[in-house]
Amino acid sequence: MRDANTIDQLIAHRALSSLPAVWVDLAHGRISAADAAEAALEHEPVELVERSRALFEPPTEAQVEGQLDALLEAHFPEPAAASSRRWWIGLASAAAAAFLLLTVPPLLDSSPDDASIAVFDAGYSLTLHRGYEGMRAADPAAAGSAVYVEGRELELRLRPRHSVSPEPEVRVFATTAERTLVLPIEPRINEDGIVTIVGSTTEAGLRPGRWQLTVVVGAPGTLPESLDGIRADAGSYEVVKAEIEVVSPDELPSSG
Amino acid sequence: MPQGKYSELSTERVMAALDGDREAFAELYRCYGPTVRSTVAAVVRHRSQLAVHFDDIVAEVWTRFVADDRKRLRSFDPSRGPFGYYLRMRTFALARMLADQILRRSKTVELDDPFHSTFCSDEFEGQMLGRSELEALDREVRERLSEADLLLFDQVLVLGRNVGQVASELGITRDAAYRRSHRLKQKVLVIAQELGIGGPTGPRPTAVLALLIAFCAQGAIETEEISGSVSEVARGDA
């Protein structure tokens, strides 16, 4: 049975890693169904595309909340409502809160953000790997520019000056003059806080052209959702940037 | 928090949700809802007869995940990787098993369909293999299987397409495709055992030797079984 289990896991792993990124993007609402279908038609037959388009289309918010409510109702019982016998618990809590407000004002002076977010100072540096060796700049880290072949792997490595704990969170934005993407990454972070991000340029949505990568690394739960949300004075995360170029395999020199 | 292709919630919130925290579970559901849906979609999209059952399977997956105090998700070990990957793997196995049950309800059940011989259980028994182990095994399998074997592996076992359709695209009989896909599993197991992946106590020399002999013997026979044109196989479902 364990042998069968190994194969099943390999099949699951393979099926999930080979699922075209456009369908995942559609499921997450990052692209429209029309755009996903158009992109998928380059690789998949019409019938499969039409079926996939319907399957990966995200549900409405009302549907999501309705399904969630049903699950919560059935499996997560609400804490018992205050009964008439327990009314005094609420009253006692309110009294205690009022007492604290009057007697411990210094604790309330700082905002929740100030209290819960420590300054993140790891001194992360970014290096690029797996670029097209023959066309890569002499010193990729210093030059900040590397060339990657469309469809091949891209690797980013973030190294802190010192060990980082707890495990940081990472987000990568890629921008051209026309568009900004949040890269679909699954960073591997080791116990020292060294972050490795590996993925294919195609899966990442990086089409041929020059891209500016903006990597945000910082305390969990504090990273900006969008590029516009990055604040220079934010103390909870660091920002490092690099420029890359993605080229079509057709653009490569025919030899060496 | 969202991290690109697949959103990730902090480990603390995931653990709180698994421990029964109602609010944390709501966060988990909203965060991983698209992940679960897209994984189920990946399971059913190559079988047209399963598409109408898609929403039912998604709902059943979530119901089973939260049933019995989230028992099915309690094998999650944060030290072995993010929850998202674990959840996708578990969802895939569960959805494939549920899809198999639906297919078996039809009037004509094709018992030689490999779809029915994989994922008979919704559990990955024992500890789930690490992602890096699976990546290493996948690389090795891709390196060592022949082109024809790889096509069968991907089309029939991975995508879950009907073995008869794939066979006709390959220009071989359904029977031959079935036998070959069955033998494929043995080949993959040989590779896994050589890498020391899976199995209760690592590689077992006698078993490995026997499988290797079978592997080599079959390889010689099978090279003539499929004649060219393997690249013409379309990725789709009739």
PDB file of N, CA and C in Angstrom, chain A residues 1-3 5-16 20 23-24 27-28 30 44-45 47-48 51-52 55-57 59 64-65 67-68 71-72 75-76 78 169-171 183-187 221 225, chain B residues 1-6 20 22 25 29-30 34-35 37-39 41 45-46 48 54 62 66 70 85 88-89 92 96 118-119 124-125 128-129 131 135 138 142 153 157-158 185 188-189 198 200 235-237:
ATOM      1  N   MET A   1       0.817  -1.204   0.000  1.00  0.00           N
ATOM      2  CA  MET A   1       0.000   0.000   0.000  1.00  0.00           C
ATOM      3  C   MET A   1       0.858   1.265   0.000  1.00  0.00           C
ATOM      4  N   ARG A   2       2.006   1.185   0.680  1.00  0.00           N
ATOM      5  CA  ARG A   2       2.843   2.378   0.722  1.00  0.00           C
ATOM      6  C   ARG A   2       3.447   2.654  -0.640  1.00  0.00           C
ATOM      7  N   ASP A   3       3.666   1.568  -1.420  1.00  0.00           N
ATOM      8  CA  ASP A   3       4.185   1.769  -2.764  1.00  0.00           C
ATOM      9  C   ASP A   3       3.172   2.529  -3.613  1.00  0.00           C
ATOM     10  N   ASN A   5       0.960   4.394  -2.564  1.00  0.00           N
ATOM     11  CA  ASN A   5       0.895   5.736  -2.024  1.00  0.00           C
ATOM     12  C   ASN A   5       1.961   6.644  -2.635  1.00  0.00           C
ATOM     13  N   THR A   6       3.150   6.109  -2.832  1.00  0.00           N
ATOM     14  CA  THR A   6       4.222   6.894  -3.447  1.00  0.00           C
ATOM     15  C   THR A   6       3.824   7.321  -4.857  1.00  0.00           C
ATOM     16  N   ILE A   7       3.262   6.383  -5.615  1.00  0.00           N
ATOM     17  CA  ILE A   7       2.858   6.714  -6.981  1.00  0.00           C
ATOM     18  C   ILE A   7       1.724   7.733  -6.973  1.00  0.00           C
ATOM     19  N   ASP A   8       0.770   7.528  -6.084  1.00  0.00           N
ATOM     20  CA  ASP A   8      -0.340   8.486  -6.006  1.00  0.00           C
ATOM     21  C   ASP A   8       0.175   9.889  -5.702  1.00  0.00           C
ATOM     22  N   GLN A   9       1.134   9.961  -4.810  1.00  0.00           N
ATOM     23  CA  GLN A   9       1.671  11.279  -4.466  1.00  0.00           C
ATOM     24  C   GLN A   9       2.422  11.893  -5.644  1.00  0.00           C
ATOM     25  N   LEU A  10       3.145  11.049  -6.366  1.00  0.00           N
ATOM     26  CA  LEU A  10       3.859  11.558  -7.538  1.00  0.00           C
ATOM     27  C   LEU A  10       2.852  12.059  -8.580  1.00  0.00           C
ATOM     28  N   ILE A  11       1.780  11.289  -8.761  1.00  0.00           N
ATOM     29  CA  ILE A  11       0.749  11.689  -9.731  1.00  0.00           C
ATOM     30  C   ILE A  11       0.133  13.029  -9.317  1.00  0.00           C
ATOM     31  N   ALA A  12      -0.196  13.152  -8.036  1.00  0.00           N
ATOM     32  CA  ALA A  12      -0.793  14.409  -7.549  1.00  0.00           C
ATOM     33  C   ALA A  12       0.172  15.570  -7.740  1.00  0.00           C
ATOM     34  N   HIS A  13       1.414  15.333  -7.364  1.00  0.00           N
ATOM     35  CA  HIS A  13       2.430  16.383  -7.493  1.00  0.00           C
ATOM     36  C   HIS A  13       2.568  16.815  -8.955  1.00  0.00           C
ATOM     37  N   ARG A  14       2.635  15.821  -9.830  1.00  0.00           N
ATOM     38  CA  ARG A  14       2.823  16.098 -11.256  1.00  0.00           C
ATOM     39  C   ARG A  14       1.599  16.828 -11.834  1.00  0.00           C
ATOM     40  N   ALA A  15       0.426  16.360 -11.457  1.00  0.00           N
ATOM     41  CA  ALA A  15      -0.799  16.964 -11.990  1.00  0.00           C
ATOM     42  C   ALA A  15      -0.910  18.425 -11.567  1.00  0.00           C
ATOM     43  N   LEU A  16      -0.541  18.690 -10.337  1.00  0.00           N
ATOM     44  CA  LEU A  16      -0.683  20.058  -9.838  1.00  0.00           C
ATOM     45  C   LEU A  16       0.399  20.970 -10.398  1.00  0.00           C
ATOM     46  N   PRO A  20      -1.789  24.342 -16.201  1.00  0.00           N
ATOM     47  CA  PRO A  20      -1.423  25.637 -16.791  1.00  0.00           C
ATOM     48  C   PRO A  20      -1.743  26.809 -15.857  1.00  0.00           C
ATOM     49  N   TRP A  23      -5.091  28.919 -15.775  1.00  0.00           N
ATOM     50  CA  TRP A  23      -6.302  28.436 -15.097  1.00  0.00           C
ATOM     51  C   TRP A  23      -6.236  28.740 -13.604  1.00  0.00           C
ATOM     52  N   VAL A  24      -5.046  28.628 -13.048  1.00  0.00           N
ATOM     53  CA  VAL A  24      -4.897  28.979 -11.632  1.00  0.00           C
ATOM     54  C   VAL A  24      -5.168  30.473 -11.448  1.00  0.00           C
ATOM     55  N   ALA A  27      -8.858  31.039 -11.511  1.00  0.00           N
ATOM     56  CA  ALA A  27      -9.495  30.591 -10.262  1.00  0.00           C
ATOM     57  C   ALA A  27      -9.285  31.599  -9.136  1.00  0.00           C
ATOM     58  N   HIS A  28      -8.147  32.288  -9.173  1.00  0.00           N
ATOM     59  CA  HIS A  28      -7.863  33.280  -8.134  1.00  0.00           C
ATOM     60  C   HIS A  28      -8.341  34.678  -8.531  1.00  0.00           C
ATOM     61  N   ARG A  30      -7.381  36.557 -10.941  1.00  0.00           N
ATOM     62  CA  ARG A  30      -6.333  37.492 -11.344  1.00  0.00           C
ATOM     63  C   ARG A  30      -6.411  37.863 -12.823  1.00  0.00           C
ATOM     64  N   GLU A  44      -4.204  24.062 -25.737  1.00  0.00           N
ATOM     65  CA  GLU A  44      -5.210  23.047 -25.436  1.00  0.00           C
ATOM     66  C   GLU A  44      -6.341  23.099 -26.449  1.00  0.00           C
ATOM     67  N   PRO A  45      -6.992  21.960 -26.688  1.00  0.00           N
ATOM     68  CA  PRO A  45      -8.096  21.940 -27.655  1.00  0.00           C
ATOM     69  C   PRO A  45      -9.300  22.746 -27.147  1.00  0.00           C
ATOM     70  N   GLU A  47     -12.489  22.246 -26.877  1.00  0.00           N
ATOM     71  CA  GLU A  47     -13.457  21.651 -25.962  1.00  0.00           C
ATOM     72  C   GLU A  47     -12.931  21.668 -24.513  1.00  0.00           C
ATOM     73  N   LEU A  48     -11.665  21.325 -24.368  1.00  0.00           N
ATOM     74  CA  LEU A  48     -11.066  21.322 -23.023  1.00  0.00           C
ATOM     75  C   LEU A  48     -11.004  22.744 -22.466  1.00  0.00           C
ATOM     76  N   ARG A  51     -14.513  23.824 -21.308  1.00  0.00           N
ATOM     77  CA  ARG A  51     -14.890  23.161 -20.053  1.00  0.00           C
ATOM     78  C   ARG A  51     -14.086  23.746 -18.885  1.00  0.00           C
ATOM     79  N   SER A  52     -12.798  23.944 -19.115  1.00  0.00           N
ATOM     80  CA  SER A  52     -11.933  24.472 -18.057  1.00  0.00           C
ATOM     81  C   SER A  52     -12.344  25.891 -17.682  1.00  0.00           C
ATOM     82  N   LEU A  55     -15.089  25.636 -15.306  1.00  0.00           N
ATOM     83  CA  LEU A  55     -14.700  25.046 -14.013  1.00  0.00           C
ATOM     84  C   LEU A  55     -13.872  26.000 -13.160  1.00  0.00           C
ATOM     85  N   PHE A  56     -12.977  26.729 -13.801  1.00  0.00           N
ATOM     86  CA  PHE A  56     -12.056  27.574 -13.031  1.00  0.00           C
ATOM     87  C   PHE A  56     -12.625  28.965 -12.741  1.00  0.00           C
ATOM     88  N   GLU A  57     -13.743  29.287 -13.352  1.00  0.00           N
ATOM     89  CA  GLU A  57     -14.375  30.596 -13.107  1.00  0.00           C
ATOM     90  C   GLU A  57     -14.672  30.734 -11.611  1.00  0.00           C
ATOM     91  N   PRO A  59     -16.354  31.596  -8.064  1.00  0.00           N
ATOM     92  CA  PRO A  59     -17.740  31.830  -7.654  1.00  0.00           C
ATOM     93  C   PRO A  59     -17.903  33.290  -7.209  1.00  0.00           C
ATOM     94  N   VAL A  64     -19.471  32.256  -2.114  1.00  0.00           N
ATOM     95  CA  VAL A  64     -18.397  31.865  -1.193  1.00  0.00           C
ATOM     96  C   VAL A  64     -18.870  31.994   0.250  1.00  0.00           C
ATOM     97  N   GLU A  65     -19.470  33.143   0.547  1.00  0.00           N
ATOM     98  CA  GLU A  65     -19.894  33.371   1.922  1.00  0.00           C
ATOM     99  C   GLU A  65     -21.018  32.408   2.312  1.00  0.00           C
ATOM    100  N   GLN A  67     -21.442  29.325   1.199  1.00  0.00           N
ATOM    101  CA  GLN A  67     -20.859  27.999   1.458  1.00  0.00           C
ATOM    102  C   GLN A  67     -20.089  27.998   2.777  1.00  0.00           C
ATOM    103  N   LEU A  68     -19.405  29.113   3.034  1.00  0.00           N
ATOM    104  CA  LEU A  68     -18.661  29.208   4.287  1.00  0.00           C
ATOM    105  C   LEU A  68     -19.622  29.174   5.479  1.00  0.00           C
ATOM    106  N   LEU A  71     -20.721  25.694   6.234  1.00  0.00           N
ATOM    107  CA  LEU A  71     -19.688  24.887   6.899  1.00  0.00           C
ATOM    108  C   LEU A  71     -19.541  25.290   8.366  1.00  0.00           C
ATOM    109  N   LEU A  72     -19.543  26.603   8.593  1.00  0.00           N
ATOM    110  CA  LEU A  72     -19.390  27.087   9.975  1.00  0.00           C
ATOM    111  C   LEU A  72     -20.563  26.619  10.830  1.00  0.00           C
ATOM    112  N   HIS A  75     -20.130  22.757  11.448  1.00  0.00           N
ATOM    113  CA  HIS A  75     -18.937  22.178  12.081  1.00  0.00           C
ATOM    114  C   HIS A  75     -18.222  23.075  13.092  1.00  0.00           C
ATOM    115  N   PHE A  76     -18.613  24.328  13.156  1.00  0.00           N
ATOM    116  CA  PHE A  76     -17.961  25.233  14.115  1.00  0.00           C
ATOM    117  C   PHE A  76     -19.033  25.928  14.942  1.00  0.00           C
ATOM    118  N   GLU A  78     -21.049  28.144  17.280  1.00  0.00           N
ATOM    119  CA  GLU A  78     -20.734  29.442  17.889  1.00  0.00           C
ATOM    120  C   GLU A  78     -20.602  29.266  19.388  1.00  0.00           C
ATOM    121  N   GLU A 169       7.915  36.723   5.398  1.00  0.00           N
ATOM    122  CA  GLU A 169       7.004  36.523   4.275  1.00  0.00           C
ATOM    123  C   GLU A 169       7.596  37.251   3.068  1.00  0.00           C
ATOM    124  N   VAL A 170       7.317  36.776   1.877  1.00  0.00           N
ATOM    125  CA  VAL A 170       7.925  37.362   0.682  1.00  0.00           C
ATOM    126  C   VAL A 170       6.856  37.593  -0.376  1.00  0.00           C
ATOM    127  N   ARG A 171       6.982  38.679  -1.071  1.00  0.00           N
ATOM    128  CA  ARG A 171       6.100  38.922  -2.219  1.00  0.00           C
ATOM    129  C   ARG A 171       6.939  39.550  -3.319  1.00  0.00           C
ATOM    130  N   LEU A 183       3.968  38.027  -8.692  1.00  0.00           N
ATOM    131  CA  LEU A 183       4.467  36.755  -9.206  1.00  0.00           C
ATOM    132  C   LEU A 183       3.947  35.570  -8.396  1.00  0.00           C
ATOM    133  N   PRO A 184       3.573  34.508  -9.086  1.00  0.00           N
ATOM    134  CA  PRO A 184       3.087  33.317  -8.391  1.00  0.00           C
ATOM    135  C   PRO A 184       4.249  32.531  -7.809  1.00  0.00           C
ATOM    136  N   ILE A 185       4.634  32.856  -6.638  1.00  0.00           N
ATOM    137  CA  ILE A 185       5.815  32.213  -6.058  1.00  0.00           C
ATOM    138  C   ILE A 185       5.439  31.359  -4.866  1.00  0.00           C
ATOM    139  N   GLU A 186       6.253  30.368  -4.648  1.00  0.00           N
ATOM    140  CA  GLU A 186       6.149  29.601  -3.413  1.00  0.00           C
ATOM    141  C   GLU A 186       7.551  29.545  -2.828  1.00  0.00           C
ATOM    142  N   PRO A 187       7.891  30.543  -2.049  1.00  0.00           N
ATOM    143  CA  PRO A 187       9.274  30.637  -1.575  1.00  0.00           C
ATOM    144  C   PRO A 187       9.638  29.515  -0.612  1.00  0.00           C
ATOM    145  N   GLY A 221       2.342  39.081   7.605  1.00  0.00           N
ATOM    146  CA  GLY A 221       1.115  39.843   7.793  1.00  0.00           C
ATOM    147  C   GLY A 221       1.267  41.339   7.600  1.00  0.00           C
ATOM    148  N   GLU A 225      -0.144  44.717  -0.310  1.00  0.00           N
ATOM    149  CA  GLU A 225      -0.834  43.862  -1.277  1.00  0.00           C
ATOM    150  C   GLU A 225      -0.473  44.245  -2.710  1.00  0.00           C
TER     151      GLU A 225
ATOM    152  N   MET B   1      -1.473  35.154   4.251  1.00  0.00           N
ATOM    153  CA  MET B   1      -1.371  36.325   3.374  1.00  0.00           C
ATOM    154  C   MET B   1      -1.073  35.872   1.953  1.00  0.00           C
ATOM    155  N   PRO B   2      -1.605  36.579   0.984  1.00  0.00           N
ATOM    156  CA  PRO B   2      -1.366  36.157  -0.384  1.00  0.00           C
ATOM    157  C   PRO B   2       0.111  36.150  -0.722  1.00  0.00           C
ATOM    158  N   GLN B   3       0.543  35.122  -1.417  1.00  0.00           N
ATOM    159  CA  GLN B   3       1.930  35.057  -1.861  1.00  0.00           C
ATOM    160  C   GLN B   3       1.949  34.566  -3.294  1.00  0.00           C
ATOM    161  N   GLY B   4       1.363  35.352  -4.178  1.00  0.00           N
ATOM    162  CA  GLY B   4       1.433  34.985  -5.566  1.00  0.00           C
ATOM    163  C   GLY B   4       0.413  33.958  -5.961  1.00  0.00           C
ATOM    164  N   LYS B   5       0.872  32.946  -6.711  1.00  0.00           N
ATOM    165  CA  LYS B   5      -0.052  31.998  -7.326  1.00  0.00           C
ATOM    166  C   LYS B   5      -0.973  31.371  -6.300  1.00  0.00           C
ATOM    167  N   TYR B   6      -0.422  30.971  -5.192  1.00  0.00           N
ATOM    168  CA  TYR B   6      -1.240  30.382  -4.144  1.00  0.00           C
ATOM    169  C   TYR B   6      -1.111  31.215  -2.885  1.00  0.00           C
ATOM    170  N   GLY B  20     -10.074  24.458  15.638  1.00  0.00           N
ATOM    171  CA  GLY B  20     -11.495  24.729  15.825  1.00  0.00           C
ATOM    172  C   GLY B  20     -11.859  26.190  15.997  1.00  0.00           C
ATOM    173  N   ARG B  22     -13.250  29.377  15.014  1.00  0.00           N
ATOM    174  CA  ARG B  22     -14.228  29.694  13.971  1.00  0.00           C
ATOM    175  C   ARG B  22     -13.739  30.809  13.041  1.00  0.00           C
ATOM    176  N   PHE B  25     -10.882  29.677  10.898  1.00  0.00           N
ATOM    177  CA  PHE B  25     -11.307  28.814   9.802  1.00  0.00           C
ATOM    178  C   PHE B  25     -11.926  29.631   8.667  1.00  0.00           C
ATOM    179  N   TYR B  29     -10.734  29.414   4.936  1.00  0.00           N
ATOM    180  CA  TYR B  29     -11.628  29.074   3.815  1.00  0.00           C
ATOM    181  C   TYR B  29     -11.515  30.122   2.715  1.00  0.00           C
ATOM    182  N   ARG B  30     -11.509  31.389   3.128  1.00  0.00           N
ATOM    183  CA  ARG B  30     -11.439  32.453   2.104  1.00  0.00           C
ATOM    184  C   ARG B  30     -10.073  32.439   1.410  1.00  0.00           C
ATOM    185  N   PRO B  34     -10.047  29.296  -3.439  1.00  0.00           N
ATOM    186  CA  PRO B  34      -9.680  29.169  -4.853  1.00  0.00           C
ATOM    187  C   PRO B  34      -8.704  28.018  -5.099  1.00  0.00           C
ATOM    188  N   THR B  35      -7.836  27.758  -4.131  1.00  0.00           N
ATOM    189  CA  THR B  35      -6.868  26.670  -4.279  1.00  0.00           C
ATOM    190  C   THR B  35      -7.590  25.329  -4.351  1.00  0.00           C
ATOM    191  N   ARG B  37     -10.769  24.800  -5.136  1.00  0.00           N
ATOM    192  CA  ARG B  37     -11.583  24.721  -6.360  1.00  0.00           C
ATOM    193  C   ARG B  37     -10.717  24.413  -7.581  1.00  0.00           C
ATOM    194  N   SER B  38      -9.573  25.094  -7.682  1.00  0.00           N
ATOM    195  CA  SER B  38      -8.758  24.871  -8.884  1.00  0.00           C
ATOM    196  C   SER B  38      -8.149  23.469  -8.876  1.00  0.00           C
ATOM    197  N   THR B  39      -7.887  22.935  -7.683  1.00  0.00           N
ATOM    198  CA  THR B  39      -7.347  21.573  -7.622  1.00  0.00           C
ATOM    199  C   THR B  39      -8.417  20.555  -8.041  1.00  0.00           C
ATOM    200  N   ALA B  41     -10.894  21.214  -9.971  1.00  0.00           N
ATOM    201  CA  ALA B  41     -11.071  21.418 -11.414  1.00  0.00           C
ATOM    202  C   ALA B  41     -10.002  20.672 -12.201  1.00  0.00           C
ATOM    203  N   ARG B  45     -11.292  18.039 -15.102  1.00  0.00           N
ATOM    204  CA  ARG B  45     -11.459  18.722 -16.381  1.00  0.00           C
ATOM    205  C   ARG B  45     -11.200  17.848 -17.607  1.00  0.00           C
ATOM    206  N   HIS B  46     -10.510  16.738 -17.423  1.00  0.00           N
ATOM    207  CA  HIS B  46     -10.260  15.872 -18.579  1.00  0.00           C
ATOM    208  C   HIS B  46     -11.323  14.786 -18.737  1.00  0.00           C
ATOM    209  N   SER B  48     -15.264  14.700 -19.308  1.00  0.00           N
ATOM    210  CA  SER B  48     -16.440  15.542 -19.525  1.00  0.00           C
ATOM    211  C   SER B  48     -17.612  15.137 -18.633  1.00  0.00           C
ATOM    212  N   PHE B  54     -18.808  18.910 -10.496  1.00  0.00           N
ATOM    213  CA  PHE B  54     -17.713  19.714  -9.946  1.00  0.00           C
ATOM    214  C   PHE B  54     -18.073  20.370  -8.608  1.00  0.00           C
ATOM    215  N   TRP B  62     -14.595  19.946   1.136  1.00  0.00           N
ATOM    216  CA  TRP B  62     -14.557  20.800   2.330  1.00  0.00           C
ATOM    217  C   TRP B  62     -15.258  20.139   3.509  1.00  0.00           C
ATOM    218  N   VAL B  66     -13.470  19.258   7.202  1.00  0.00           N
ATOM    219  CA  VAL B  66     -13.830  19.824   8.511  1.00  0.00           C
ATOM    220  C   VAL B  66     -14.522  18.799   9.412  1.00  0.00           C
ATOM    221  N   ARG B  70     -11.747  18.238  12.066  1.00  0.00           N
ATOM    222  CA  ARG B  70     -10.665  18.466  11.083  1.00  0.00           C
ATOM    223  C   ARG B  70      -9.627  17.346  11.103  1.00  0.00           C
ATOM    224  N   TYR B  85       0.545  23.825  -0.140  1.00  0.00           N
ATOM    225  CA  TYR B  85       0.979  22.655  -0.908  1.00  0.00           C
ATOM    226  C   TYR B  85       0.371  21.380  -0.322  1.00  0.00           C
ATOM    227  N   ARG B  88      -3.284  21.234  -1.277  1.00  0.00           N
ATOM    228  CA  ARG B  88      -3.497  20.881  -2.682  1.00  0.00           C
ATOM    229  C   ARG B  88      -3.321  19.383  -2.889  1.00  0.00           C
ATOM    230  N   MET B  89      -2.281  18.829  -2.268  1.00  0.00           N
ATOM    231  CA  MET B  89      -2.046  17.387  -2.409  1.00  0.00           C
ATOM    232  C   MET B  89      -3.205  16.590  -1.814  1.00  0.00           C
ATOM    233  N   PHE B  92      -6.298  16.957  -3.987  1.00  0.00           N
ATOM    234  CA  PHE B  92      -6.207  16.172  -5.222  1.00  0.00           C
ATOM    235  C   PHE B  92      -6.576  14.715  -4.945  1.00  0.00           C
ATOM    236  N   ARG B  96      -9.939  13.012  -6.384  1.00  0.00           N
ATOM    237  CA  ARG B  96      -9.787  11.903  -7.331  1.00  0.00           C
ATOM    238  C   ARG B  96     -10.576  10.691  -6.835  1.00  0.00           C
ATOM    239  N   THR B 118      -6.117   4.105  -9.085  1.00  0.00           N
ATOM    240  CA  THR B 118      -5.313   5.054  -8.313  1.00  0.00           C
ATOM    241  C   THR B 118      -6.227   5.788  -7.349  1.00  0.00           C
ATOM    242  N   PHE B 119      -5.712   6.228  -6.268  1.00  0.00           N
ATOM    243  CA  PHE B 119      -6.438   7.006  -5.280  1.00  0.00           C
ATOM    244  C   PHE B 119      -7.692   6.291  -4.783  1.00  0.00           C
ATOM    245  N   PHE B 124      -3.280   9.961   2.248  1.00  0.00           N
ATOM    246  CA  PHE B 124      -1.935   9.547   1.890  1.00  0.00           C
ATOM    247  C   PHE B 124      -1.411   8.835   3.124  1.00  0.00           C
ATOM    248  N   GLU B 125      -1.292   7.545   3.012  1.00  0.00           N
ATOM    249  CA  GLU B 125      -0.945   6.773   4.205  1.00  0.00           C
ATOM    250  C   GLU B 125       0.429   7.154   4.728  1.00  0.00           C
ATOM    251  N   MET B 128       3.317  12.176   4.541  1.00  0.00           N
ATOM    252  CA  MET B 128       3.355  12.601   3.153  1.00  0.00           C
ATOM    253  C   MET B 128       4.796  12.876   2.763  1.00  0.00           C
ATOM    254  N   LEU B 129       5.145  12.490   1.557  1.00  0.00           N
ATOM    255  CA  LEU B 129       6.515  12.737   1.104  1.00  0.00           C
ATOM    256  C   LEU B 129       6.758  14.230   0.989  1.00  0.00           C
ATOM    257  N   ARG B 131       8.057  17.739  -0.611  1.00  0.00           N
ATOM    258  CA  ARG B 131       7.971  18.245  -1.973  1.00  0.00           C
ATOM    259  C   ARG B 131       9.271  18.031  -2.734  1.00  0.00           C
ATOM    260  N   GLU B 135       9.807  16.122  -6.207  1.00  0.00           N
ATOM    261  CA  GLU B 135      10.431  16.782  -7.358  1.00  0.00           C
ATOM    262  C   GLU B 135      11.597  15.948  -7.873  1.00  0.00           C
ATOM    263  N   ASP B 138      10.185  12.957  -9.656  1.00  0.00           N
ATOM    264  CA  ASP B 138       9.608  13.376 -10.930  1.00  0.00           C
ATOM    265  C   ASP B 138      10.700  13.600 -11.974  1.00  0.00           C
ATOM    266  N   ARG B 142      11.135  11.419 -15.384  1.00  0.00           N
ATOM    267  CA  ARG B 142      11.145  12.074 -16.685  1.00  0.00           C
ATOM    268  C   ARG B 142      12.424  11.752 -17.466  1.00  0.00           C
ATOM    269  N   PHE B 153       2.007   7.936 -18.972  1.00  0.00           N
ATOM    270  CA  PHE B 153       2.024   8.340 -17.564  1.00  0.00           C
ATOM    271  C   PHE B 153       1.293   9.681 -17.393  1.00  0.00           C
ATOM    272  N   LEU B 157      -2.374   8.516 -16.245  1.00  0.00           N
ATOM    273  CA  LEU B 157      -2.307   8.505 -14.778  1.00  0.00           C
ATOM    274  C   LEU B 157      -2.372   9.916 -14.188  1.00  0.00           C
ATOM    275  N   VAL B 158      -1.651  10.846 -14.791  1.00  0.00           N
ATOM    276  CA  VAL B 158      -1.607  12.194 -14.212  1.00  0.00           C
ATOM    277  C   VAL B 158      -2.867  12.991 -14.554  1.00  0.00           C
ATOM    278  N   LYS B 185       3.739   1.705 -13.518  1.00  0.00           N
ATOM    279  CA  LYS B 185       3.789   1.919 -12.068  1.00  0.00           C
ATOM    280  C   LYS B 185       4.956   1.149 -11.460  1.00  0.00           C
ATOM    281  N   VAL B 188       8.079   3.050 -12.152  1.00  0.00           N
ATOM    282  CA  VAL B 188       8.210   4.222 -11.274  1.00  0.00           C
ATOM    283  C   VAL B 188       8.633   3.782  -9.876  1.00  0.00           C
ATOM    284  N   LEU B 189       8.096   2.665  -9.444  1.00  0.00           N
ATOM    285  CA  LEU B 189       8.455   2.168  -8.111  1.00  0.00           C
ATOM    286  C   LEU B 189       9.920   1.788  -8.029  1.00  0.00           C
ATOM    287  N   GLY B 198       9.828   6.516  -0.409  1.00  0.00           N
ATOM    288  CA  GLY B 198       8.684   5.640  -0.162  1.00  0.00           C
ATOM    289  C   GLY B 198       9.151   4.313   0.388  1.00  0.00           C
ATOM    290  N   PRO B 200       8.607   1.112   3.298  1.00  0.00           N
ATOM    291  CA  PRO B 200       8.708   1.192   4.739  1.00  0.00           C
ATOM    292  C   PRO B 200      10.123   1.295   5.274  1.00  0.00           C
ATOM    293  N   ARG B 235      -3.792  16.818 -26.119  1.00  0.00           N
ATOM    294  CA  ARG B 235      -4.186  16.916 -24.731  1.00  0.00           C
ATOM    295  C   ARG B 235      -5.638  17.337 -24.706  1.00  0.00           C
ATOM    296  N   GLY B 236      -6.510  16.411 -24.578  1.00  0.00           N
ATOM    297  CA  GLY B 236      -7.911  16.765 -24.528  1.00  0.00           C
ATOM    298  C   GLY B 236      -8.771  15.587 -24.228  1.00  0.00           C
ATOM    299  N   ASP B 237     -10.030  15.802 -24.294  1.00  0.00           N
ATOM    300  CA  ASP B 237     -10.981  14.765 -23.940  1.00  0.00           C
ATOM    301  C   ASP B 237     -12.054  14.762 -25.006  1.00  0.00           C
TER     302      ASP B 237
END
